[in-house]
Amino acid sequence: MLDSTLQATYDQVLHRNPGEPEFHQAVREVFESLEVVQSRHPEYQDHSILMRLCEPERQIIFRVPWVDDDGVVQVNRGFRVEYNSALGPYKGGLRFHPSVNLGIVKFLGFEQIFKNSLTGLPIGGGKGGSDFDPHGRSDGEIMRFCQSFMTELHRHMGEYTDVPAGDIGVGAREIGYLFGQYKRLTNRYEAGVLTGKGLDWGGSLVRKEATGYGAAIFADEMLKANGSSFDGRRVAVSGSGNVAIYAIEKVRQLGGIPVTASDSTGYVVDENGVDLALLQQIKEVERGRIVEYAERRGNGARFVANGSVWDVPVDIALPCATQNELNVEDARTLVKNGVLAVSEGANMPCTPEAVAVFREADVRYGPGKAANAGGVATSALEMQQNASRDAWSFEHTEERLTQIMKGIHTTCLETADEFGRPGDYALGANVAGFRKVADAMIAFGVI
Ligand code: NDP
């Protein structure tokens, strides 16, 4: 239940944004945390901060025509939602997936505002993408699509304006094609306009690893705060993309045993611990399917086509695939199996009902806007390196990432304590992220 003021604002959000359930879900989740803030800070209400926060500063929707390998003209839809620039230029990834629509981009952009604020770095919130499906497309098709996408998007970008990065379906290959076209159209080598770049042309060490590493580090901090650790613990990771692969790597470094990986066709269980090199070969090099992992691994690794990766008994869960991938039944199964902590590598992977089950069972729950903030934080470090024409070592950059993740963990805990909800990381993340943005918006006047 929301109080009457929050409910009225939420009703207006529903009315103004029909048919966007993921966006409604993200807004409601934040509003539920903000009740405690409203009573202590009437100035936020006086300045209509919430209504202004829910309305993106700018929403760009455009046609993306391109020619496939058979010479057939294809048309996709492109999006960029420039959500909030109170703390810095819009910053957030591009997602290429057939499920992308305006509501999905708005939910991701809304989350991004608070996440970016939590990093403590000067970045605003934005998100974009397309309903283009890269699966099964040739390199030439990916290139032509990216070039067409950037032909429109470039006029809205700039290192002080809007700085996109990758997300689902957008990795180093796509960022390369996008940056190449940006450079060509603008005749500027403006490295700080995109992050996730290749290491030879303005990219940062650790950016590739940062989101997955950060989600594992956040889990480690939650475990340590409860007198526990990864040591010898079984860990379920979902997904097998950028976030999942490097979460698996960091879990191993921290002493845990990652026993699963998945994609949209099913999941694998490997009781001996996931073989990272094999997973990378299949997923990053060959762009194959997860079933091939079980086929090639032997030694008892098995593939399950139908079912939930969360059925596998584990101590720690790292959902790293996509939104709403862990539902209330999955949460109950995890609790029954004795799960200690859940750290979200993906954005909003747990449904609200699943989160309620974790809360009820006193499972440590790290929400995505805190637990996966390492990716965007390292993107901001990439921007710093670009601005100073510098390139930092792996060790230095990883140390910065680790400190940022520890800082976010502490901020969440301290804020939850301040508002009388000890251990509630979701409340801590929402309130701490919100306050900085709200204060900046008040300072700027009604704009
Ligand atoms: P990738 O495209 O590299 O990998 C996505 C993985 O999730 C793939 O294994 C994919 O399987 C699986 N997946 C995607 N959609 C679905 C679905 N509908 N059902 C089942 N499986 C699915 O993306 P990332 O690893 O970059 O992103 C994963 C999550 O992390 C997303 O929620 C993203 O928003 C979030 N995130 C990413 C950041 C980054 O730096 N990359 C930063 C912060 C958050 P398949 O190939 O079969 O589709």
GROMACS .gro file of C-alpha atoms and ligand atoms in nm:
model
  495
    1MET     CA    1   0.000   0.000   0.000
    2LEU     CA    2   0.122   0.350  -0.085
    3ASP     CA    3   0.020   0.658   0.114
    4SER     CA    4  -0.235   0.887  -0.052
    5THR     CA    5   0.015   1.135  -0.199
    6LEU     CA    6   0.234   0.865  -0.348
    7GLN     CA    7  -0.071   0.676  -0.471
    8ALA     CA    8  -0.201   0.988  -0.649
    9THR     CA    9   0.133   1.035  -0.824
   10TYR     CA   10   0.149   0.664  -0.910
   11ASP     CA   11  -0.206   0.678  -1.052
   12GLN     CA   12  -0.096   0.964  -1.275
   13VAL     CA   13   0.203   0.757  -1.392
   14LEU     CA   14  -0.033   0.469  -1.480
   15HIS     CA   15  -0.270   0.702  -1.662
   16ARG     CA   16   0.004   0.872  -1.859
   17ASN     CA   17   0.194   0.556  -1.951
   18PRO     CA   18  -0.063   0.289  -2.040
   19GLY     CA   19   0.049  -0.060  -2.141
   20GLU     CA   20   0.397  -0.037  -1.990
   21PRO     CA   21   0.391  -0.297  -1.706
   22GLU     CA   22   0.768  -0.316  -1.652
   23PHE     CA   23   0.787   0.062  -1.619
   24HIS     CA   24   0.496   0.062  -1.370
   25GLN     CA   25   0.670  -0.214  -1.172
   26ALA     CA   26   0.998  -0.020  -1.152
   27VAL     CA   27   0.822   0.301  -1.044
   28ARG     CA   28   0.611   0.128  -0.782
   29GLU     CA   29   0.912  -0.048  -0.633
   30VAL     CA   30   1.087   0.287  -0.583
   31PHE     CA   31   0.772   0.458  -0.451
   32GLU     CA   32   0.729   0.188  -0.187
   33SER     CA   33   1.068   0.284  -0.045
   34LEU     CA   34   1.005   0.657  -0.054
   35GLU     CA   35   0.720   0.682   0.193
   36VAL     CA   36   0.970   0.718   0.477
   37VAL     CA   37   1.147   1.000   0.292
   38GLN     CA   38   0.837   1.202   0.207
   39SER     CA   39   0.745   1.253   0.573
   40ARG     CA   40   1.096   1.373   0.666
   41HIS     CA   41   1.147   1.587   0.354
   42PRO     CA   42   0.833   1.785   0.266
   43GLU     CA   43   1.043   1.994   0.024
   44TYR     CA   44   1.045   1.701  -0.222
   45GLN     CA   45   0.668   1.709  -0.231
   46ASP     CA   46   0.658   2.090  -0.256
   47HIS     CA   47   0.872   2.073  -0.569
   48SER     CA   48   0.676   1.781  -0.727
   49ILE     CA   49   1.003   1.593  -0.752
   50LEU     CA   50   0.846   1.252  -0.800
   51MET     CA   51   0.615   1.357  -1.082
   52ARG     CA   52   0.906   1.528  -1.254
   53LEU     CA   53   1.134   1.227  -1.199
   54CYS     CA   54   0.884   0.990  -1.358
   55GLU     CA   55   0.858   1.198  -1.674
   56PRO     CA   56   1.167   1.151  -1.895
   57GLU     CA   57   1.337   1.472  -2.005
   58ARG     CA   58   1.328   1.346  -2.365
   59GLN     CA   59   1.209   1.032  -2.550
   60ILE     CA   60   1.338   0.964  -2.899
   61ILE     CA   61   1.177   0.698  -3.121
   62PHE     CA   62   1.301   0.641  -3.473
   63ARG     CA   63   1.289   0.417  -3.778
   64VAL     CA   64   1.592   0.194  -3.842
   65PRO     CA   65   1.585   0.066  -4.202
   66TRP     CA   66   1.858  -0.173  -4.316
   67VAL     CA   67   1.922  -0.432  -4.588
   68ASP     CA   68   1.968  -0.800  -4.493
   69ASP     CA   69   2.199  -1.050  -4.666
   70ASP     CA   70   1.922  -1.148  -4.910
   71GLY     CA   71   1.883  -0.789  -5.023
   72VAL     CA   72   1.552  -0.752  -4.840
   73VAL     CA   73   1.481  -0.422  -4.665
   74GLN     CA   74   1.412  -0.470  -4.294
   75VAL     CA   75   1.268  -0.208  -4.060
   76ASN     CA   76   1.321  -0.194  -3.685
   77ARG     CA   77   1.233   0.064  -3.424
   78GLY     CA   78   1.501   0.251  -3.232
   79PHE     CA   79   1.466   0.417  -2.892
   80ARG     CA   80   1.664   0.646  -2.668
   81VAL     CA   81   1.507   0.771  -2.348
   82GLU     CA   82   1.709   1.058  -2.202
   83TYR     CA   83   1.564   1.028  -1.858
   84ASN     CA   84   1.735   1.257  -1.612
   85SER     CA   85   2.047   1.474  -1.639
   86ALA     CA   86   2.050   1.625  -1.288
   87LEU     CA   87   2.382   1.463  -1.199
   88GLY     CA   88   2.557   1.447  -1.536
   89PRO     CA   89   2.516   1.354  -1.903
   90TYR     CA   90   2.259   1.080  -1.972
   91LYS     CA   91   2.431   0.745  -1.928
   92GLY     CA   92   2.298   0.395  -1.984
   93GLY     CA   93   2.316   0.105  -2.226
   94LEU     CA   94   2.158   0.009  -2.556
   95ARG     CA   95   1.963  -0.317  -2.571
   96PHE     CA   96   1.903  -0.507  -2.896
   97HIS     CA   97   1.638  -0.772  -2.830
   98PRO     CA   98   1.299  -0.848  -2.991
   99SER     CA   99   1.122  -0.772  -2.660
  100VAL     CA  100   1.239  -0.409  -2.657
  101ASN     CA  101   0.961  -0.149  -2.657
  102LEU     CA  102   0.918   0.197  -2.506
  103GLY     CA  103   0.800   0.060  -2.169
  104ILE     CA  104   1.106  -0.165  -2.133
  105VAL     CA  105   1.341   0.121  -2.220
  106LYS     CA  106   1.164   0.350  -1.972
  107PHE     CA  107   1.186   0.095  -1.691
  108LEU     CA  108   1.558   0.053  -1.756
  109GLY     CA  109   1.614   0.429  -1.785
  110PHE     CA  110   1.424   0.496  -1.462
  111GLU     CA  111   1.631   0.238  -1.272
  112GLN     CA  112   1.945   0.386  -1.423
  113ILE     CA  113   1.885   0.727  -1.261
  114PHE     CA  114   1.914   0.584  -0.908
  115LYS     CA  115   2.189   0.337  -0.996
  116ASN     CA  116   2.407   0.608  -1.147
  117SER     CA  117   2.346   0.832  -0.848
  118LEU     CA  118   2.454   0.551  -0.613
  119THR     CA  119   2.792   0.518  -0.788
  120GLY     CA  120   2.881   0.867  -0.661
  121LEU     CA  121   3.004   0.956  -1.012
  122PRO     CA  122   2.872   1.246  -1.224
  123ILE     CA  123   2.634   1.061  -1.456
  124GLY     CA  124   2.266   1.108  -1.530
  125GLY     CA  125   2.026   0.832  -1.638
  126GLY     CA  126   1.925   0.714  -1.984
  127LYS     CA  127   1.865   0.394  -2.182
  128GLY     CA  128   1.799   0.292  -2.539
  129GLY     CA  129   1.786   0.011  -2.786
  130SER     CA  130   1.588  -0.156  -3.057
  131ASP     CA  131   1.357  -0.451  -3.119
  132PHE     CA  132   1.626  -0.583  -3.357
  133ASP     CA  133   1.721  -0.947  -3.284
  134PRO     CA  134   2.094  -1.009  -3.340
  135HIS     CA  135   2.064  -1.389  -3.297
  136GLY     CA  136   2.150  -1.566  -3.621
  137ARG     CA  137   2.246  -1.246  -3.805
  138SER     CA  138   2.574  -1.226  -3.997
  139ASP     CA  139   2.845  -0.974  -3.908
  140GLY     CA  140   2.751  -0.777  -4.220
  141GLU     CA  141   2.388  -0.755  -4.114
  142ILE     CA  142   2.486  -0.648  -3.760
  143MET     CA  143   2.712  -0.380  -3.908
  144ARG     CA  144   2.448  -0.241  -4.143
  145PHE     CA  145   2.191  -0.235  -3.864
  146CYS     CA  146   2.430  -0.055  -3.625
  147GLN     CA  147   2.522   0.199  -3.892
  148SER     CA  148   2.159   0.277  -3.964
  149PHE     CA  149   2.079   0.299  -3.589
  150MET     CA  150   2.366   0.544  -3.534
  151THR     CA  151   2.274   0.752  -3.839
  152GLU     CA  152   1.976   0.876  -3.639
  153LEU     CA  153   2.108   0.847  -3.284
  154HIS     CA  154   2.431   1.044  -3.339
  155ARG     CA  155   2.253   1.381  -3.343
  156HIS     CA  156   2.134   1.323  -2.985
  157MET     CA  157   2.469   1.210  -2.840
  158GLY     CA  158   2.787   1.376  -2.717
  159GLU     CA  159   3.035   1.329  -2.435
  160TYR     CA  160   2.861   1.608  -2.238
  161THR     CA  161   2.511   1.515  -2.356
  162ASP     CA  162   2.439   1.144  -2.377
  163VAL     CA  163   2.686   0.855  -2.354
  164PRO     CA  164   2.540   0.511  -2.441
  165ALA     CA  165   2.703   0.172  -2.371
  166GLY     CA  166   2.612  -0.196  -2.422
  167ASP     CA  167   2.338  -0.411  -2.269
  168ILE     CA  168   2.163  -0.729  -2.384
  169GLY     CA  169   2.263  -0.799  -2.746
  170VAL     CA  170   2.513  -0.513  -2.758
  171GLY     CA  171   2.874  -0.608  -2.687
  172ALA     CA  172   3.218  -0.508  -2.817
  173ARG     CA  173   3.134  -0.589  -3.181
  174GLU     CA  174   2.824  -0.368  -3.185
  175ILE     CA  175   2.995  -0.084  -2.995
  176GLY     CA  176   3.269  -0.095  -3.261
  177TYR     CA  177   3.024  -0.054  -3.548
  178LEU     CA  178   2.832   0.216  -3.361
  179PHE     CA  179   3.146   0.413  -3.274
  180GLY     CA  180   3.280   0.381  -3.629
  181GLN     CA  181   2.963   0.529  -3.774
  182TYR     CA  182   2.954   0.807  -3.511
  183LYS     CA  183   3.312   0.902  -3.593
  184ARG     CA  184   3.237   0.904  -3.964
  185LEU     CA  185   2.922   1.115  -3.934
  186THR     CA  186   3.068   1.374  -3.699
  187ASN     CA  187   3.428   1.379  -3.823
  188ARG     CA  188   3.539   1.382  -3.457
  189TYR     CA  189   3.736   1.126  -3.257
  190GLU     CA  190   3.520   1.178  -2.952
  191ALA     CA  191   3.613   0.870  -2.749
  192GLY     CA  192   3.402   0.968  -2.448
  193VAL     CA  193   3.077   0.945  -2.644
  194LEU     CA  194   3.035   0.567  -2.603
  195THR     CA  195   3.167   0.324  -2.342
  196GLY     CA  196   3.250  -0.044  -2.366
  197LYS     CA  197   3.494   0.037  -2.648
  198GLY     CA  198   3.779  -0.191  -2.758
  199LEU     CA  199   4.103  -0.156  -2.564
  200ASP     CA  200   4.296  -0.028  -2.868
  201TRP     CA  201   4.054   0.256  -2.934
  202GLY     CA  202   3.962   0.419  -2.607
  203GLY     CA  203   3.818   0.132  -2.404
  204SER     CA  204   3.895   0.066  -2.040
  205LEU     CA  205   4.039  -0.246  -1.885
  206VAL     CA  206   3.786  -0.412  -1.650
  207ARG     CA  207   3.480  -0.260  -1.828
  208LYS     CA  208   3.398  -0.598  -1.984
  209GLU     CA  209   3.423  -0.770  -1.647
  210ALA     CA  210   3.279  -0.490  -1.435
  211THR     CA  211   2.908  -0.571  -1.405
  212GLY     CA  212   2.955  -0.939  -1.324
  213TYR     CA  213   3.252  -0.874  -1.096
  214GLY     CA  214   3.055  -0.602  -0.920
  215ALA     CA  215   2.750  -0.825  -0.861
  216ALA     CA  216   2.973  -1.093  -0.704
  217ILE     CA  217   3.158  -0.834  -0.494
  218PHE     CA  218   2.826  -0.695  -0.373
  219ALA     CA  219   2.715  -1.048  -0.274
  220ASP     CA  220   3.045  -1.097  -0.094
  221GLU     CA  221   2.991  -0.777   0.103
  222MET     CA  222   2.639  -0.887   0.201
  223LEU     CA  223   2.774  -1.225   0.314
  224LYS     CA  224   3.057  -1.065   0.511
  225ALA     CA  225   2.815  -0.825   0.681
  226ASN     CA  226   2.640  -1.137   0.809
  227GLY     CA  227   2.956  -1.313   0.922
  228SER     CA  228   2.965  -1.541   0.618
  229SER     CA  229   3.158  -1.572   0.290
  230PHE     CA  230   3.162  -1.737  -0.055
  231ASP     CA  231   3.408  -1.994   0.065
  232GLY     CA  232   3.302  -2.340  -0.058
  233ARG     CA  233   2.947  -2.220  -0.123
  234ARG     CA  234   2.740  -2.333  -0.421
  235VAL     CA  235   2.627  -2.049  -0.646
  236ALA     CA  236   2.359  -2.041  -0.917
  237VAL     CA  237   2.417  -1.792  -1.199
  238SER     CA  238   2.157  -1.741  -1.472
  239GLY     CA  239   2.242  -1.618  -1.821
  240SER     CA  240   2.564  -1.681  -2.011
  241GLY     CA  241   2.627  -1.337  -2.155
  242ASN     CA  242   2.857  -1.057  -2.051
  243VAL     CA  243   2.729  -1.019  -1.696
  244ALA     CA  244   2.694  -1.392  -1.618
  245ILE     CA  245   3.039  -1.492  -1.749
  246TYR     CA  246   3.228  -1.242  -1.535
  247ALA     CA  247   3.007  -1.302  -1.231
  248ILE     CA  248   3.111  -1.668  -1.261
  249GLU     CA  249   3.478  -1.567  -1.284
  250LYS     CA  250   3.462  -1.346  -0.974
  251VAL     CA  251   3.263  -1.604  -0.773
  252ARG     CA  252   3.545  -1.851  -0.836
  253GLN     CA  253   3.808  -1.595  -0.731
  254LEU     CA  254   3.614  -1.536  -0.410
  255GLY     CA  255   3.611  -1.908  -0.329
  256GLY     CA  256   3.257  -1.997  -0.438
  257ILE     CA  257   3.155  -2.279  -0.673
  258PRO     CA  258   2.939  -2.157  -0.964
  259VAL     CA  259   2.732  -2.459  -1.065
  260THR     CA  260   2.495  -2.322  -1.332
  261ALA     CA  261   2.467  -2.106  -1.644
  262SER     CA  262   2.172  -2.060  -1.880
  263ASP     CA  263   2.033  -1.895  -2.191
  264SER     CA  264   1.685  -1.863  -2.337
  265THR     CA  265   1.690  -2.231  -2.443
  266GLY     CA  266   1.758  -2.383  -2.097
  267TYR     CA  267   2.024  -2.422  -1.830
  268VAL     CA  268   2.326  -2.637  -1.749
  269VAL     CA  269   2.426  -2.780  -1.411
  270ASP     CA  270   2.792  -2.857  -1.359
  271GLU     CA  271   2.855  -2.999  -1.014
  272ASN     CA  272   3.232  -2.960  -1.056
  273GLY     CA  273   3.201  -2.587  -1.108
  274VAL     CA  274   3.145  -2.413  -1.442
  275ASP     CA  275   3.448  -2.432  -1.674
  276LEU     CA  276   3.491  -2.065  -1.759
  277ALA     CA  277   3.721  -2.113  -2.059
  278LEU     CA  278   3.475  -2.353  -2.224
  279LEU     CA  279   3.180  -2.123  -2.153
  280GLN     CA  280   3.367  -1.825  -2.300
  281GLN     CA  281   3.468  -2.023  -2.608
  282ILE     CA  282   3.108  -2.127  -2.678
  283LYS     CA  283   2.943  -1.798  -2.589
  284GLU     CA  284   3.191  -1.520  -2.660
  285VAL     CA  285   3.381  -1.671  -2.954
  286GLU     CA  286   3.140  -1.909  -3.128
  287ARG     CA  287   2.816  -1.734  -3.021
  288GLY     CA  288   2.669  -2.081  -2.962
  289ARG     CA  289   2.392  -2.222  -2.740
  290ILE     CA  290   2.425  -2.337  -2.381
  291VAL     CA  291   2.341  -2.700  -2.464
  292GLU     CA  292   2.682  -2.723  -2.633
  293TYR     CA  293   2.847  -2.663  -2.295
  294ALA     CA  294   2.699  -2.986  -2.153
  295GLU     CA  295   2.778  -3.176  -2.475
  296ARG     CA  296   3.144  -3.073  -2.472
  297ARG     CA  297   3.211  -3.066  -2.098
  298GLY     CA  298   3.133  -3.433  -2.027
  299ASN     CA  299   3.200  -3.535  -1.663
  300GLY     CA  300   2.840  -3.516  -1.554
  301ALA     CA  301   2.745  -3.164  -1.665
  302ARG     CA  302   2.383  -3.180  -1.776
  303PHE     CA  303   2.152  -2.963  -1.984
  304VAL     CA  304   1.791  -2.902  -1.878
  305ALA     CA  305   1.564  -2.762  -2.148
  306ASN     CA  306   1.246  -2.715  -1.951
  307GLY     CA  307   1.252  -2.595  -1.596
  308SER     CA  308   1.401  -2.328  -1.382
  309VAL     CA  309   1.768  -2.277  -1.305
  310TRP     CA  310   1.653  -2.175  -0.954
  311ASP     CA  311   1.550  -2.536  -0.883
  312VAL     CA  312   1.919  -2.622  -0.838
  313PRO     CA  313   2.002  -2.626  -0.464
  314VAL     CA  314   2.246  -2.342  -0.389
  315ASP     CA  315   2.361  -2.106  -0.113
  316ILE     CA  316   2.379  -1.792  -0.326
  317ALA     CA  317   2.183  -1.683  -0.636
  318LEU     CA  318   2.304  -1.436  -0.898
  319PRO     CA  319   2.032  -1.371  -1.159
  320CYS     CA  320   2.222  -1.228  -1.458
  321ALA     CA  321   1.990  -1.276  -1.759
  322THR     CA  322   1.686  -1.048  -1.781
  323GLN     CA  323   1.390  -0.884  -1.606
  324ASN     CA  324   1.136  -1.094  -1.412
  325GLU     CA  325   1.332  -1.417  -1.464
  326LEU     CA  326   1.298  -1.520  -1.097
  327ASN     CA  327   0.934  -1.551  -0.983
  328VAL     CA  328   0.764  -1.624  -0.654
  329GLU     CA  329   0.783  -2.003  -0.701
  330ASP     CA  330   1.154  -1.979  -0.776
  331ALA     CA  331   1.203  -1.767  -0.465
  332ARG     CA  332   1.020  -2.021  -0.249
  333THR     CA  333   1.235  -2.303  -0.391
  334LEU     CA  334   1.555  -2.108  -0.323
  335VAL     CA  335   1.444  -2.035   0.035
  336LYS     CA  336   1.349  -2.400   0.089
  337ASN     CA  337   1.698  -2.495  -0.028
  338GLY     CA  338   1.854  -2.256   0.223
  339VAL     CA  339   1.968  -1.967   0.003
  340LEU     CA  340   2.157  -1.701   0.202
  341ALA     CA  341   2.190  -1.415  -0.044
  342VAL     CA  342   2.059  -1.297  -0.382
  343SER     CA  343   2.255  -1.036  -0.577
  344GLU     CA  344   2.100  -0.905  -0.899
  345GLY     CA  345   2.344  -0.887  -1.191
  346ALA     CA  346   2.053  -0.826  -1.427
  347ASN     CA  347   1.807  -0.536  -1.408
  348MET     CA  348   1.490  -0.619  -1.209
  349PRO     CA  349   1.530  -1.000  -1.249
  350CYS     CA  350   1.325  -1.078  -0.936
  351THR     CA  351   0.951  -1.012  -0.943
  352PRO     CA  352   0.811  -0.803  -0.653
  353GLU     CA  353   0.647  -1.118  -0.513
  354ALA     CA  354   0.982  -1.301  -0.518
  355VAL     CA  355   1.147  -1.011  -0.335
  356ALA     CA  356   0.873  -1.029  -0.070
  357VAL     CA  357   0.952  -1.398  -0.016
  358PHE     CA  358   1.323  -1.318   0.033
  359ARG     CA  359   1.237  -1.038   0.274
  360GLU     CA  360   1.006  -1.263   0.475
  361ALA     CA  361   1.275  -1.533   0.499
  362ASP     CA  362   1.547  -1.281   0.593
  363VAL     CA  363   1.752  -1.363   0.282
  364ARG     CA  364   2.000  -1.084   0.200
  365TYR     CA  365   1.869  -0.927  -0.121
  366GLY     CA  366   2.088  -0.689  -0.328
  367PRO     CA  367   1.872  -0.505  -0.585
  368GLY     CA  368   2.012  -0.454  -0.935
  369LYS     CA  369   2.042  -0.079  -0.905
  370ALA     CA  370   2.303  -0.136  -0.634
  371ALA     CA  371   2.444  -0.481  -0.713
  372ASN     CA  372   2.499  -0.432  -1.088
  373ALA     CA  373   2.614  -0.068  -1.070
  374GLY     CA  374   2.976  -0.177  -1.125
  375GLY     CA  375   2.921  -0.177  -1.501
  376VAL     CA  376   2.810   0.181  -1.533
  377ALA     CA  377   3.060   0.290  -1.269
  378THR     CA  378   3.344   0.147  -1.478
  379SER     CA  379   3.192   0.313  -1.783
  380ALA     CA  380   3.229   0.641  -1.595
  381LEU     CA  381   3.592   0.545  -1.525
  382GLU     CA  382   3.631   0.484  -1.900
  383MET     CA  383   3.499   0.839  -1.959
  384GLN     CA  384   3.752   0.972  -1.706
  385GLN     CA  385   4.035   0.798  -1.890
  386ASN     CA  386   3.911   0.930  -2.226
  387ALA     CA  387   3.888   1.286  -2.091
  388SER     CA  388   4.245   1.273  -1.960
  389ARG     CA  389   4.380   1.081  -2.263
  390ASP     CA  390   4.501   0.813  -2.025
  391ALA     CA  391   4.472   0.436  -1.982
  392TRP     CA  392   4.482   0.281  -1.638
  393SER     CA  393   4.614  -0.064  -1.545
  394PHE     CA  394   4.384  -0.357  -1.477
  395GLU     CA  395   4.481  -0.359  -1.109
  396HIS     CA  396   4.414   0.010  -1.058
  397THR     CA  397   4.079  -0.001  -1.237
  398GLU     CA  398   3.968  -0.315  -1.056
  399GLU     CA  399   4.064  -0.156  -0.725
  400ARG     CA  400   3.849   0.148  -0.811
  401LEU     CA  401   3.560  -0.083  -0.901
  402THR     CA  402   3.597  -0.277  -0.576
  403GLN     CA  403   3.599   0.041  -0.369
  404ILE     CA  404   3.292   0.173  -0.551
  405MET     CA  405   3.101  -0.152  -0.488
  406LYS     CA  406   3.199  -0.155  -0.122
  407GLY     CA  407   3.095   0.210  -0.098
  408ILE     CA  408   2.753   0.136  -0.250
  409HIS     CA  409   2.708  -0.153  -0.009
  410THR     CA  410   2.789   0.069   0.289
  411THR     CA  411   2.563   0.349   0.162
  412CYS     CA  412   2.271   0.108   0.126
  413LEU     CA  413   2.318  -0.033   0.476
  414GLU     CA  414   2.367   0.305   0.642
  415THR     CA  415   2.065   0.455   0.468
  416ALA     CA  416   1.849   0.155   0.562
  417ASP     CA  417   1.961   0.199   0.925
  418GLU     CA  418   1.888   0.573   0.912
  419PHE     CA  419   1.529   0.502   0.810
  420GLY     CA  420   1.474   0.225   1.063
  421ARG     CA  421   1.492  -0.071   0.824
  422PRO     CA  422   1.825  -0.243   0.901
  423GLY     CA  423   1.944  -0.484   0.631
  424ASP     CA  424   1.691  -0.359   0.374
  425TYR     CA  425   1.926  -0.300   0.081
  426ALA     CA  426   1.641  -0.218  -0.157
  427LEU     CA  427   1.515   0.063   0.063
  428GLY     CA  428   1.871   0.187   0.119
  429ALA     CA  429   1.946   0.189  -0.256
  430ASN     CA  430   1.625   0.364  -0.353
  431VAL     CA  431   1.643   0.631  -0.084
  432ALA     CA  432   2.015   0.706  -0.118
  433GLY     CA  433   1.993   0.715  -0.499
  434PHE     CA  434   1.683   0.933  -0.491
  435ARG     CA  435   1.802   1.194  -0.241
  436LYS     CA  436   2.101   1.310  -0.445
  437VAL     CA  437   1.898   1.345  -0.763
  438ALA     CA  438   1.610   1.518  -0.584
  439ASP     CA  439   1.842   1.769  -0.414
  440ALA     CA  440   2.009   1.853  -0.745
  441MET     CA  441   1.670   1.900  -0.913
  442ILE     CA  442   1.562   2.141  -0.641
  443ALA     CA  443   1.886   2.337  -0.678
  444PHE     CA  444   1.823   2.379  -1.051
  445GLY     CA  445   1.471   2.522  -1.009
  446VAL     CA  446   1.173   2.412  -1.214
  447ILE     CA  447   1.328   2.299  -1.542
  448NDP     P1  448   2.402  -1.042  -2.296
  448NDP     O1  449   2.327  -1.017  -2.421
  448NDP     O2  450   2.550  -1.047  -2.300
  448NDP     O3  451   2.352  -1.177  -2.228
  448NDP     C1  452   2.219  -1.193  -2.191
  448NDP     C2  453   2.200  -1.334  -2.140
  448NDP     O4  454   2.069  -1.346  -2.083
  448NDP     C3  455   2.209  -1.438  -2.251
  448NDP     O5  456   2.256  -1.560  -2.197
  448NDP     C4  457   2.062  -1.450  -2.295
  448NDP     O6  458   2.030  -1.573  -2.356
  448NDP     C5  459   1.992  -1.438  -2.161
  448NDP     N1  460   1.857  -1.383  -2.184
  448NDP     C6  461   1.826  -1.263  -2.237
  448NDP     N2  462   1.694  -1.248  -2.246
  448NDP     C7  463   1.642  -1.362  -2.200
  448NDP     C8  464   1.511  -1.410  -2.182
  448NDP     N3  465   1.405  -1.333  -2.219
  448NDP     N4  466   1.493  -1.534  -2.129
  448NDP     C9  467   1.599  -1.609  -2.094
  448NDP     N5  468   1.726  -1.570  -2.109
  448NDP    C10  469   1.747  -1.449  -2.160
  448NDP     O7  470   2.352  -0.929  -2.192
  448NDP     P2  471   2.421  -0.879  -2.059
  448NDP     O8  472   2.490  -0.992  -1.993
  448NDP     O9  473   2.495  -0.755  -2.090
  448NDP    O10  474   2.294  -0.834  -1.972
  448NDP    C11  475   2.227  -0.923  -1.882
  448NDP    C12  476   2.145  -0.842  -1.783
  448NDP    O11  477   2.233  -0.755  -1.709
  448NDP    C13  478   2.039  -0.749  -1.841
  448NDP    O12  479   1.931  -0.741  -1.751
  448NDP    C14  480   2.109  -0.614  -1.846
  448NDP    O13  481   2.018  -0.506  -1.846
  448NDP    C15  482   2.187  -0.620  -1.716
  448NDP     N6  483   2.301  -0.530  -1.707
  448NDP    C16  484   2.402  -0.534  -1.797
  448NDP    C17  485   2.509  -0.450  -1.785
  448NDP    C18  486   2.629  -0.461  -1.874
  448NDP    O14  487   2.728  -0.394  -1.843
  448NDP     N7  488   2.626  -0.539  -1.979
  448NDP    C19  489   2.513  -0.346  -1.680
  448NDP    C20  490   2.406  -0.356  -1.583
  448NDP    C21  491   2.303  -0.444  -1.600
  448NDP     P3  492   2.000  -1.578  -2.517
  448NDP    O15  493   2.133  -1.551  -2.581
  448NDP    O16  494   1.946  -1.713  -2.541
  448NDP    O17  495   1.902  -1.467  -2.544
   0.00000   0.00000   0.00000
